[in-house]
CSV table of C-alpha atoms and ligand atoms in Angstrom, one decimal:
chain,number,residue,atom,x,y,z
A,47,UNK,CA,88.4,70.8,101.3
A,48,UNK,CA,90.7,69.0,104.0
A,49,UNK,CA,91.2,70.0,107.3
A,50,UNK,CA,93.2,67.7,108.8
A,51,UNK,CA,93.4,67.9,113.0
A,52,UNK,CA,95.9,66.9,114.5
A,53,UNK,CA,96.5,63.7,116.4
A,54,UNK,CA,96.1,65.3,120.0
A,55,UNK,CA,92.2,67.1,118.7
A,56,UNK,CA,89.6,66.4,121.4
A,57,UNK,CA,86.3,65.5,119.8
A,58,UNK,CA,85.5,69.2,120.8
A,59,UNK,CA,87.1,70.4,118.5
A,60,UNK,CA,86.3,68.0,116.2
A,61,UNK,CA,82.6,69.3,117.0
A,62,UNK,CA,83.1,72.8,116.6
A,63,UNK,CA,84.2,72.6,113.4
A,64,UNK,CA,81.7,70.6,112.2
A,65,UNK,CA,78.7,72.2,113.6
A,66,UNK,CA,80.7,76.1,112.3
A,67,UNK,CA,80.4,73.8,108.7
A,68,UNK,CA,77.0,72.5,109.1
A,69,UNK,CA,75.6,76.5,110.4
A,70,UNK,CA,77.1,77.1,107.1
A,71,UNK,CA,75.0,74.7,105.0
A,72,UNK,CA,78.1,73.2,103.9
A,73,UNK,CA,77.8,69.1,104.5
A,74,UNK,CA,80.0,67.2,106.0
A,75,UNK,CA,81.7,64.2,104.9
A,76,UNK,CA,83.9,62.5,109.0
A,77,UNK,CA,86.7,60.7,108.8
A,78,UNK,CA,88.0,59.3,112.1
A,79,UNK,CA,90.9,57.4,111.7
A,80,UNK,CA,93.5,55.4,113.9
A,81,UNK,CA,96.1,59.4,115.7
A,82,UNK,CA,94.2,61.6,112.5
A,83,UNK,CA,90.8,62.7,112.3
A,84,UNK,CA,89.7,64.9,108.4
A,85,UNK,CA,86.0,66.3,107.4
A,86,UNK,CA,86.3,66.7,103.9
A,87,UNK,CA,84.1,69.1,103.7
A,88,UNK,CA,81.1,69.5,100.5
A,89,UNK,CA,79.6,72.7,98.5
A,90,UNK,CA,81.0,76.3,98.3
A,91,UNK,CA,83.4,76.2,100.5
A,92,UNK,CA,84.0,80.4,99.6
A,93,UNK,CA,81.4,80.9,102.9
A,94,UNK,CA,83.7,79.9,104.8
A,95,UNK,CA,86.3,82.3,104.2
A,96,UNK,CA,86.1,84.4,106.9
A,97,UNK,CA,86.1,81.3,109.7
A,98,UNK,CA,89.1,81.7,110.2
A,99,UNK,CA,89.4,77.7,110.2
A,100,UNK,CA,93.0,77.2,109.2
A,101,UNK,CA,93.8,79.1,113.6
A,102,UNK,CA,91.0,76.6,115.4
A,103,UNK,CA,91.3,75.0,118.4
A,104,UNK,CA,93.3,72.0,117.5
A,105,UNK,CA,93.8,72.2,113.9
A,106,UNK,CA,96.8,71.2,112.3
A,107,UNK,CA,96.3,72.4,108.4
A,108,UNK,CA,93.8,72.8,105.3
A,109,UNK,CA,93.7,71.3,102.3
A,110,UNK,CA,92.4,73.0,99.2
A,111,UNK,CA,91.5,70.2,96.7
A,112,UNK,CA,89.7,71.7,94.0
A,113,UNK,CA,90.8,76.0,92.3
A,114,UNK,CA,89.9,79.0,94.2
A,115,UNK,CA,88.8,79.9,90.6
A,116,UNK,CA,85.5,78.7,89.3
A,117,UNK,CA,83.9,81.0,85.9
A,118,UNK,CA,87.6,80.3,85.2
A,119,UNK,CA,88.2,76.7,85.7
A,120,UNK,CA,87.7,74.4,82.9
A,121,UNK,CA,86.1,71.5,86.0
A,122,UNK,CA,83.2,73.7,85.7
A,123,UNK,CA,83.1,75.1,81.8
A,124,UNK,CA,84.8,71.8,79.9
A,125,UNK,CA,84.6,73.4,75.9
A,126,UNK,CA,86.9,76.0,74.6
A,127,UNK,CA,85.1,79.7,74.8
A,128,UNK,CA,85.6,82.4,71.1
A,129,UNK,CA,85.2,85.4,72.8
A,130,UNK,CA,84.0,87.4,69.9
A,131,UNK,CA,86.1,91.4,69.9
A,132,UNK,CA,84.9,94.0,67.1
A,133,UNK,CA,83.6,91.6,63.9
A,134,UNK,CA,86.3,88.5,64.6
A,135,UNK,CA,86.3,86.2,67.5
A,136,UNK,CA,89.3,85.1,70.2
A,137,UNK,CA,90.0,81.5,70.6
A,138,UNK,CA,87.8,79.5,67.3
A,139,UNK,CA,89.5,78.7,64.7
A,140,UNK,CA,91.0,81.9,63.7
A,141,UNK,CA,94.2,82.4,64.8
A,142,UNK,CA,94.1,86.0,66.2
A,143,UNK,CA,96.9,88.8,65.2
A,144,UNK,CA,97.2,91.9,66.8
A,145,UNK,CA,99.7,93.9,65.8
A,146,UNK,CA,100.5,98.4,65.9
A,147,UNK,CA,102.4,99.8,67.7
A,148,UNK,CA,103.8,100.0,71.6
A,149,UNK,CA,102.7,103.7,71.5
A,150,UNK,CA,100.5,105.6,69.6
A,151,UNK,CA,102.6,108.4,68.2
A,152,UNK,CA,100.5,110.1,65.9
A,153,UNK,CA,96.9,110.2,63.2
A,154,UNK,CA,99.9,109.3,60.0
A,155,UNK,CA,101.2,106.4,62.4
A,156,UNK,CA,98.3,105.1,63.2
A,157,UNK,CA,96.1,105.2,60.4
A,158,UNK,CA,99.7,104.3,58.6
A,159,UNK,CA,100.7,100.6,60.8
A,160,UNK,CA,96.5,99.6,61.2
A,161,UNK,CA,96.6,99.6,56.8
A,162,UNK,CA,99.8,97.6,57.0
A,163,UNK,CA,98.9,95.1,59.2
A,164,UNK,CA,95.6,94.6,58.0
A,165,UNK,CA,96.9,93.7,54.2
A,166,UNK,CA,99.7,91.4,56.3
A,167,UNK,CA,96.7,89.5,58.2
A,168,UNK,CA,96.1,91.2,60.9
A,169,UNK,CA,92.7,90.9,62.6
A,170,UNK,CA,93.0,93.5,66.0
A,171,UNK,CA,94.3,97.2,65.7
A,172,UNK,CA,96.7,97.3,68.8
A,173,UNK,CA,98.4,100.4,70.0
A,174,UNK,CA,99.0,102.6,73.9
A,175,UNK,CA,97.6,106.2,75.1
A,176,UNK,CA,98.0,105.1,78.1
A,177,UNK,CA,102.0,104.0,78.7
A,178,UNK,CA,103.4,102.3,81.6
A,179,UNK,CA,106.2,103.7,81.4
A,180,UNK,CA,109.4,102.8,83.1
A,181,UNK,CA,111.0,105.5,83.1
A,182,UNK,CA,108.3,109.2,84.5
A,183,UNK,CA,110.3,111.1,81.9
A,184,UNK,CA,109.2,108.2,79.5
A,185,UNK,CA,106.6,109.1,76.4
A,186,UNK,CA,103.9,108.5,78.6
A,187,UNK,CA,100.7,107.6,75.3
A,188,UNK,CA,98.5,110.5,73.2
A,189,UNK,CA,95.8,109.5,75.9
A,190,UNK,CA,92.4,110.9,74.8
A,191,UNK,CA,93.0,111.7,72.0
A,192,UNK,CA,94.6,108.5,71.2
A,193,UNK,CA,92.2,106.6,71.5
A,194,UNK,CA,90.1,108.5,69.0
A,195,UNK,CA,92.9,107.8,66.5
A,196,UNK,CA,92.6,104.3,67.3
A,197,UNK,CA,89.0,104.9,66.0
A,198,UNK,CA,88.8,106.6,63.4
A,199,UNK,CA,91.1,103.8,62.2
A,200,UNK,CA,88.3,101.1,63.1
A,201,UNK,CA,86.5,103.0,60.9
A,202,UNK,CA,88.8,103.0,58.2
A,203,UNK,CA,89.7,99.2,58.2
A,204,UNK,CA,87.6,97.2,59.9
A,205,UNK,CA,90.0,95.8,61.7
A,206,UNK,CA,88.9,95.3,66.2
A,207,UNK,CA,91.2,97.7,68.1
A,208,UNK,CA,92.5,97.1,72.1
A,209,UNK,CA,94.5,100.0,74.5
A,210,UNK,CA,95.9,99.6,77.0
A,211,UNK,CA,94.2,100.9,80.4
A,212,UNK,CA,95.9,102.4,83.2
A,213,UNK,CA,93.1,103.9,86.1
A,214,UNK,CA,89.9,103.9,85.8
A,215,UNK,CA,89.9,107.7,84.1
A,216,UNK,CA,91.0,105.9,81.3
A,217,UNK,CA,88.8,102.8,81.3
A,218,UNK,CA,85.4,105.3,80.9
A,219,UNK,CA,87.6,107.0,77.8
A,220,UNK,CA,88.6,103.9,76.3
A,221,UNK,CA,84.3,102.1,76.6
A,222,UNK,CA,83.0,104.8,73.7
A,223,UNK,CA,86.6,104.2,71.7
A,224,UNK,CA,87.5,100.2,71.7
A,225,UNK,CA,86.5,97.0,71.0
A,226,UNK,CA,88.6,95.5,73.9
A,227,UNK,CA,89.9,96.7,76.8
A,228,UNK,CA,93.5,95.8,77.8
A,229,UNK,CA,95.3,94.8,81.6
A,230,UNK,CA,99.0,95.2,81.6
A,231,UNK,CA,101.1,93.1,83.4
A,232,UNK,CA,102.4,96.2,85.5
A,233,UNK,CA,97.9,95.8,86.6
A,234,UNK,CA,97.5,92.0,87.0
A,235,UNK,CA,97.3,92.1,90.4
A,236,UNK,CA,95.4,95.8,91.0
A,237,UNK,CA,92.2,94.3,91.4
A,238,UNK,CA,90.1,97.0,92.2
A,239,UNK,CA,90.7,97.8,87.9
A,240,UNK,CA,90.0,93.9,87.0
A,241,UNK,CA,86.2,94.4,88.8
A,242,UNK,CA,85.8,98.4,86.8
A,243,UNK,CA,86.9,96.4,84.3
A,244,UNK,CA,84.8,93.8,84.8
A,245,UNK,CA,81.8,96.0,84.5
A,246,UNK,CA,82.2,97.0,81.6
A,247,UNK,CA,81.0,94.4,79.4
A,248,UNK,CA,83.9,95.0,77.5
A,249,UNK,CA,86.2,92.3,76.5
A,250,UNK,CA,89.8,92.3,78.6
A,251,UNK,CA,93.0,91.0,77.7
A,252,UNK,CA,94.7,89.9,81.0
A,253,UNK,CA,98.2,90.4,80.7
A,254,UNK,CA,100.9,88.2,82.7
A,255,UNK,CA,102.0,90.3,85.5
A,256,UNK,CA,106.0,89.6,85.7
A,257,UNK,CA,106.2,88.0,89.0
A,258,UNK,CA,103.2,85.6,88.6
A,259,UNK,CA,102.1,81.9,89.3
A,260,UNK,CA,99.9,80.8,85.9
A,261,UNK,CA,96.7,80.5,89.1
A,262,UNK,CA,97.4,83.8,90.2
A,263,UNK,CA,96.8,84.6,86.4
A,264,UNK,CA,93.1,82.9,86.1
A,265,UNK,CA,92.9,84.0,90.2
A,266,UNK,CA,93.3,87.4,88.5
A,267,UNK,CA,90.8,86.3,85.0
A,268,UNK,CA,88.0,85.4,87.8
A,269,UNK,CA,88.1,89.4,89.2
A,270,UNK,CA,87.2,89.9,85.8
A,271,UNK,CA,84.8,86.8,85.4
A,272,UNK,CA,82.7,87.7,88.8
A,273,UNK,CA,81.5,91.3,87.9
A,274,UNK,CA,79.7,89.0,85.0
A,275,UNK,CA,82.2,89.6,82.2
A,276,UNK,CA,82.8,86.4,80.8
A,277,UNK,CA,84.9,87.9,78.5
A,278,UNK,CA,88.3,87.0,79.3
A,279,UNK,CA,91.1,86.8,77.6
A,280,UNK,CA,95.1,86.2,78.1
A,281,UNK,CA,97.8,86.7,77.3
A,282,UNK,CA,101.6,84.9,77.8
A,283,UNK,CA,104.2,87.5,77.3
A,284,UNK,CA,107.1,86.7,78.9
A,285,UNK,CA,108.2,86.2,83.0
A,286,UNK,CA,111.2,88.0,85.5
A,287,UNK,CA,113.7,84.8,85.7
A,288,UNK,CA,117.3,84.8,86.1
A,289,UNK,CA,117.8,85.3,82.9
A,290,UNK,CA,119.2,88.6,81.6
A,291,UNK,CA,119.9,87.8,77.5
A,292,UNK,CA,115.8,88.8,77.1
A,293,UNK,CA,113.7,90.8,78.2
A,294,UNK,CA,111.4,88.6,79.5
A,295,UNK,CA,111.7,85.1,79.9
A,296,UNK,CA,108.2,83.6,77.5
A,297,UNK,CA,107.4,80.8,79.2
A,298,UNK,CA,105.7,78.6,76.6
A,299,UNK,CA,104.4,75.7,79.0
A,300,UNK,CA,101.9,78.5,79.6
A,301,UNK,CA,99.5,78.1,76.9
A,302,UNK,CA,99.1,73.7,77.0
A,303,UNK,CA,98.7,74.3,81.7
A,304,UNK,CA,96.5,77.5,81.0
A,305,UNK,CA,94.8,75.1,78.3
A,306,UNK,CA,94.2,72.0,80.3
A,307,UNK,CA,92.9,74.4,83.5
A,308,UNK,CA,91.3,77.2,81.7
A,309,UNK,CA,88.1,77.4,78.6
A,310,UNK,CA,89.8,81.8,78.3
A,311,UNK,CA,91.1,81.8,75.0
A,312,UNK,CA,95.4,82.0,75.2
A,313,UNK,CA,97.4,84.8,73.1
A,314,UNK,CA,100.8,85.1,72.9
A,315,UNK,CA,103.2,88.1,72.9
A,316,UNK,CA,106.7,86.8,71.6
A,317,UNK,CA,107.8,91.0,71.7
A,318,UNK,CA,107.6,92.6,75.0
A,319,UNK,CA,108.7,88.1,76.3
A,320,UNK,CA,112.0,89.0,74.3
A,321,UNK,CA,111.9,92.7,73.2
A,322,UNK,CA,114.6,91.7,70.5
A,323,UNK,CA,113.2,92.8,66.9
A,324,UNK,CA,115.3,88.9,65.7
A,325,UNK,CA,114.0,86.6,68.4
A,326,UNK,CA,109.8,87.5,67.8
A,327,UNK,CA,109.5,84.8,64.4
A,328,UNK,CA,110.8,82.0,66.6
A,329,UNK,CA,108.8,82.7,69.9
A,330,UNK,CA,105.8,83.5,67.3
A,331,UNK,CA,106.7,80.2,65.1
A,332,UNK,CA,106.9,78.1,69.1
A,333,UNK,CA,103.2,80.4,70.7
A,334,UNK,CA,101.6,78.9,67.8
A,335,UNK,CA,103.1,75.1,68.0
A,336,UNK,CA,102.2,75.1,70.8
A,337,UNK,CA,98.5,75.8,71.3
A,338,UNK,CA,97.9,79.5,71.5
A,339,UNK,CA,94.8,81.4,69.9
A,340,UNK,CA,96.7,84.5,68.7
A,341,UNK,CA,99.6,86.6,68.9
A,342,UNK,CA,99.6,90.8,69.5
A,343,UNK,CA,103.2,91.7,68.0
A,344,UNK,CA,104.7,95.2,67.9
A,345,UNK,CA,104.9,97.1,64.5
A,346,UNK,CA,106.1,100.5,63.5
A,347,UNK,CA,106.0,102.1,60.2
A,348,UNK,CA,110.2,103.4,61.7
A,349,UNK,CA,111.3,100.4,64.8
A,350,UNK,CA,114.3,102.8,64.3
A,351,UNK,CA,112.4,107.0,66.1
A,352,UNK,CA,109.6,105.1,67.3
A,353,UNK,CA,109.4,106.6,70.9
A,354,UNK,CA,108.7,103.2,72.6
A,355,UNK,CA,110.1,99.9,72.0
A,356,UNK,CA,111.6,100.3,69.2
A,357,UNK,CA,114.2,97.2,68.9
A,358,UNK,CA,111.4,95.0,68.9
A,359,UNK,CA,109.1,96.4,66.6
A,360,UNK,CA,108.4,94.7,63.5
A,361,UNK,CA,108.9,96.7,60.3
A,362,UNK,CA,106.1,96.0,57.7
A,363,UNK,CA,107.6,93.7,55.8
A,364,UNK,CA,108.7,92.3,58.4
A,365,UNK,CA,105.2,91.7,59.7
A,366,UNK,CA,104.1,90.7,56.4
A,367,UNK,CA,106.5,87.8,55.7
A,368,UNK,CA,106.6,85.9,59.7
A,369,UNK,CA,102.3,86.0,58.7
A,370,UNK,CA,103.1,83.5,55.6
A,371,UNK,CA,105.9,81.6,57.4
A,372,UNK,CA,103.2,81.5,60.9
A,373,UNK,CA,99.7,80.1,58.1
A,374,UNK,CA,101.9,75.8,57.6
A,375,UNK,CA,102.2,75.7,61.2
A,376,UNK,CA,98.5,77.5,62.0
A,377,UNK,CA,97.4,75.2,59.9
A,378,UNK,CA,99.3,72.1,60.7
A,379,UNK,CA,97.6,73.4,63.7
A,380,UNK,CA,93.7,73.2,62.6
A,381,UNK,CA,94.1,77.2,62.6
A,382,UNK,CA,94.2,80.0,59.7
A,383,UNK,CA,93.6,83.4,59.2
B,95,PEP,C1,102.0,96.3,76.5
B,95,PEP,O1,101.4,95.0,75.9
B,95,PEP,O2,101.1,98.0,75.3
B,95,PEP,C2,102.5,96.5,77.3
B,95,PEP,C3,103.0,97.2,78.8
B,95,PEP,O3,102.3,95.3,77.3
B,95,PEP,P1,102.6,94.0,79.6
B,95,PEP,O4,101.7,94.7,79.6
B,95,PEP,O5,103.0,93.1,78.9
B,95,PEP,O6,104.3,95.3,79.9
B,96,MN,MN1,105.8,97.6,74.1
């Protein structure tokens, strides 16, 4: 980082800052101009995090040079990460397809869905057991019973399984049943939950917060990784904008931007991004064309009777057709499934 001193900063103020930097084991690059002195800090600037340098005497402003996320940053890890989930991977040559119901409603519903999505080409089954619903009166999920059905579906089909966790209690239950934990959009900045998910060592699917910037999202991934868990996959699921024609606005540019800034895989969820079944196909196609490592798509045996997100859920035939239509685009992007 660079510390820009005020034009009238006294020499004692400059010396004081230099002394703080050096006494924390960092090096200084001093540039004393005609009007302004600039102090470059060389080394791990997190050592200065609690030193309040921005309000120290004579300081005009502090300009960060590198991002605060290090573990997720491509600068320090140029090769793209490939994350192992159950017996499949995300981030390699295979396009990861996660599909399943918004909410696990019954053993039959989940099992039927698991076999249908597997047949179409999905490698990962999704399903919510703890549902973060807008209304407290809406279906809240089957909780541990739902997790049990997930494990049964995994054993029956060989699919890897992912479930959202909304509390420490849910994490403690989920680690017994699933291959991957999902942190939902509403909890992306629940830093306590991120750390607890990190401690499990299980792969974590981190969805982008409803109004999170890309920088905030990558810092959230850093919370998980700082616990010694490098197995993070990002999921763009649409952000809140002024547009009301869709449930959220899919930020397709997040895909190439994440690829530039981070080595972590990124997948796209066109279901929650649009909230509209007929838009799932064009958004899924554009996500793959933009370079996404995978997709998360909601499916249901009978969407009209779904307990949540029926309007955006695909039927099995629709999902199968979509997978067929995605294959040529995936192959143009050197991916297959
Ligand atoms: C979900 O995937 O089940 C979900 C609730 O999505 P989001 O957190 O993106 O709203
Ligand atoms: Mn849903």
